[in-house]
Amino acid sequence: METSHTFRVEVWDDPPDAGGSIIEVISSSSSFAVSIAAYKAAIRERPGKYLTHMNGRSRMTCELAPDPPEPVKQPKDKSRKDQYPDILDDPEYTFASLPEWKTLAIHCKSCDRVAPVNRWEMARKHGKQCVITMLLPKLRCECGVRGNSEWLIGKMPR
């Protein structure tokens, strides 16, 4: 329904009653639906500013646009780390001396990522007599950090 009224959405630095000054006019329309859509968009796009919704010379609302919500952080996957409860820091372990029921994973200390390692492929690539802890400076995480990791060791599931 079109009217002869002019609806406006204005952005203010302080409330108009407190002596604030107008920064910009977001929308000026004769359609109330368009004005409401512009007001909702202004709430999202102008956090921390005072928004007024005008109908001609009458102020319908004057509110402070809220700050955007903090992004929801994904909970860290603790179950994956629990599969590898021990840290392998013994320099005597080689791929040949590691018991077959043990599994290996790399834990990046920078981004807290835990990635399982195919120990048989690593033994084929680096040699069965390679000391496992000697490979740590060579390993690079997906986050791009090299050398800031540790070996985790666990048991294979039954």
Short mmCIF file of C-alpha atoms in Angstrom, two decimals:
data_model
loop_
_atom_site.label_atom_id
_atom_site.label_comp_id
_atom_site.label_asym_id
_atom_site.label_seq_id
_atom_site.Cartn_x
_atom_site.Cartn_y
_atom_site.Cartn_z
CA MET A 1 0.00 0.00 0.00
CA GLU A 2 1.58 3.23 -1.14
CA THR A 3 1.08 6.39 0.88
CA SER A 4 1.98 10.02 0.42
CA HIS A 5 4.21 9.85 3.50
CA THR A 6 7.96 9.83 3.18
CA PHE A 7 9.61 7.20 5.34
CA ARG A 8 13.31 7.72 6.12
CA VAL A 9 16.02 5.77 7.87
CA GLU A 10 18.73 8.01 9.29
CA VAL A 11 22.05 7.22 10.95
CA TRP A 12 23.19 9.42 13.87
CA ASP A 13 26.42 9.48 15.89
CA ASP A 14 24.58 10.29 19.16
CA PRO A 15 20.87 10.37 19.96
CA PRO A 16 19.12 13.33 18.33
CA ASP A 17 17.74 14.47 21.71
CA ALA A 18 21.29 14.53 23.16
CA GLY A 19 22.61 16.85 20.47
CA GLY A 20 23.89 14.23 18.06
CA SER A 21 24.49 14.97 14.41
CA ILE A 22 23.15 13.09 11.43
CA ILE A 23 25.72 11.06 9.53
CA GLU A 24 23.67 9.83 6.59
CA VAL A 25 20.21 9.03 5.30
CA ILE A 26 20.03 5.34 4.42
CA SER A 27 16.65 5.29 2.74
CA SER A 28 13.89 7.63 1.71
CA SER A 29 10.80 5.92 0.37
CA SER A 30 7.04 6.26 0.18
CA SER A 31 6.69 2.51 0.84
CA PHE A 32 6.61 1.37 4.45
CA ALA A 33 7.81 -2.15 3.49
CA VAL A 34 10.87 -0.73 1.74
CA SER A 35 11.55 1.47 4.74
CA ILE A 36 11.37 -1.48 7.15
CA ALA A 37 13.76 -3.50 4.94
CA ALA A 38 16.20 -0.59 4.87
CA TYR A 39 15.95 -0.22 8.66
CA LYS A 40 16.75 -3.93 9.20
CA ALA A 41 19.70 -3.68 6.81
CA ALA A 42 20.95 -0.58 8.64
CA ILE A 43 20.86 -2.47 11.95
CA ARG A 44 23.18 -5.08 10.46
CA GLU A 45 25.45 -2.68 8.59
CA ARG A 46 25.83 0.19 11.10
CA PRO A 47 26.68 -1.36 14.50
CA GLY A 48 27.17 1.11 17.33
CA LYS A 49 25.27 3.93 15.57
CA TYR A 50 21.89 5.42 16.45
CA LEU A 51 19.23 4.66 13.86
CA THR A 52 16.05 6.66 13.52
CA HIS A 53 13.03 5.57 11.53
CA MET A 54 11.05 8.60 10.46
CA ASN A 55 7.53 9.00 9.08
CA GLY A 56 7.55 12.47 7.59
CA ARG A 57 8.54 14.66 10.52
CA SER A 58 7.55 12.13 13.19
CA ARG A 59 10.13 9.86 14.67
CA MET A 60 8.84 6.27 14.92
CA THR A 61 11.95 4.80 16.56
CA CYS A 62 15.42 5.83 17.64
CA GLU A 63 17.62 2.92 18.73
CA LEU A 64 21.26 2.08 19.10
CA ALA A 65 22.23 -0.63 16.61
CA PRO A 66 23.80 -3.51 18.52
CA ASP A 67 27.35 -4.67 17.96
CA PRO A 68 27.56 -7.80 15.82
CA PRO A 69 27.55 -11.03 17.81
CA GLU A 70 30.83 -12.81 18.41
CA PRO A 71 31.35 -15.64 15.94
CA VAL A 72 30.58 -19.02 17.43
CA LYS A 73 33.78 -20.96 17.96
CA GLN A 74 33.65 -24.60 17.10
CA PRO A 75 34.34 -26.82 20.10
CA LYS A 76 37.67 -28.54 19.91
CA ASP A 77 37.45 -32.22 19.11
CA LYS A 78 38.74 -33.79 22.33
CA SER A 79 37.80 -37.34 21.29
CA ARG A 80 40.42 -37.34 18.55
CA LYS A 81 43.15 -36.34 20.96
CA ASP A 82 42.04 -39.00 23.44
CA GLN A 83 42.85 -41.69 20.88
CA TYR A 84 46.49 -40.70 21.32
CA PRO A 85 46.91 -40.20 25.07
CA ASP A 86 50.72 -40.26 25.26
CA ILE A 87 53.43 -38.04 23.83
CA LEU A 88 56.23 -39.87 22.06
CA ASP A 89 59.46 -38.14 22.97
CA ASP A 90 61.74 -41.16 23.42
CA PRO A 91 64.67 -40.85 20.96
CA GLU A 92 65.17 -44.63 20.96
CA TYR A 93 61.94 -45.38 19.07
CA THR A 94 62.35 -46.21 15.40
CA PHE A 95 59.65 -47.41 13.06
CA ALA A 96 61.09 -50.93 13.43
CA SER A 97 61.10 -50.88 17.25
CA LEU A 98 57.60 -49.39 17.59
CA PRO A 99 55.13 -52.14 18.60
CA GLU A 100 52.62 -53.00 15.87
CA TRP A 101 49.57 -52.23 18.03
CA LYS A 102 50.66 -48.61 18.47
CA THR A 103 49.39 -45.79 16.27
CA LEU A 104 51.02 -42.43 15.60
CA ALA A 105 49.65 -38.95 15.16
CA ILE A 106 51.10 -35.46 14.86
CA HIS A 107 49.87 -32.66 17.13
CA CYS A 108 50.53 -29.11 15.89
CA LYS A 109 51.12 -26.86 18.88
CA SER A 110 50.24 -23.73 16.87
CA CYS A 111 46.73 -24.63 15.72
CA ASP A 112 46.03 -27.65 18.00
CA ARG A 113 45.32 -29.89 15.00
CA VAL A 114 45.82 -33.64 15.49
CA ALA A 115 46.43 -35.66 12.32
CA PRO A 116 46.88 -39.44 12.23
CA VAL A 117 50.00 -40.73 10.47
CA ASN A 118 50.35 -43.88 8.40
CA ARG A 119 53.41 -45.27 10.17
CA TRP A 120 53.94 -47.98 7.51
CA GLU A 121 54.14 -45.38 4.75
CA MET A 122 56.51 -43.23 6.82
CA ALA A 123 58.73 -46.28 7.48
CA ARG A 124 58.81 -47.06 3.75
CA LYS A 125 59.63 -43.46 2.87
CA HIS A 126 62.24 -42.70 5.57
CA GLY A 127 63.50 -46.18 6.45
CA LYS A 128 62.58 -48.54 9.26
CA GLN A 129 65.66 -47.57 11.30
CA CYS A 130 64.83 -43.84 11.21
CA VAL A 131 64.44 -42.35 14.69
CA ILE A 132 60.85 -41.12 14.83
CA THR A 133 61.58 -37.95 16.81
CA MET A 134 64.19 -36.85 14.24
CA LEU A 135 61.39 -36.20 11.73
CA LEU A 136 59.71 -33.47 13.82
CA PRO A 137 61.68 -30.50 12.36
CA LYS A 138 60.77 -31.64 8.84
CA LEU A 139 57.01 -31.89 9.35
CA ARG A 140 54.77 -29.03 8.23
CA CYS A 141 51.19 -28.59 9.40
CA GLU A 142 48.30 -27.53 7.16
CA CYS A 143 48.37 -24.15 8.93
CA GLY A 144 51.84 -23.59 7.41
CA VAL A 145 53.95 -23.89 10.57
CA ARG A 146 56.98 -26.13 10.40
CA GLY A 147 58.73 -27.73 13.36
CA ASN A 148 56.23 -26.74 16.07
CA SER A 149 54.70 -30.17 16.57
CA GLU A 150 54.92 -33.28 18.68
CA TRP A 151 54.31 -36.98 18.14
CA LEU A 152 51.34 -38.58 19.87
CA ILE A 153 51.10 -42.32 20.39
CA GLY A 154 48.10 -44.49 21.08
CA LYS A 155 46.80 -48.04 20.81
CA MET A 156 44.91 -49.45 17.86
CA PRO A 157 41.26 -50.21 18.63
CA ARG A 158 40.44 -53.87 19.26
#
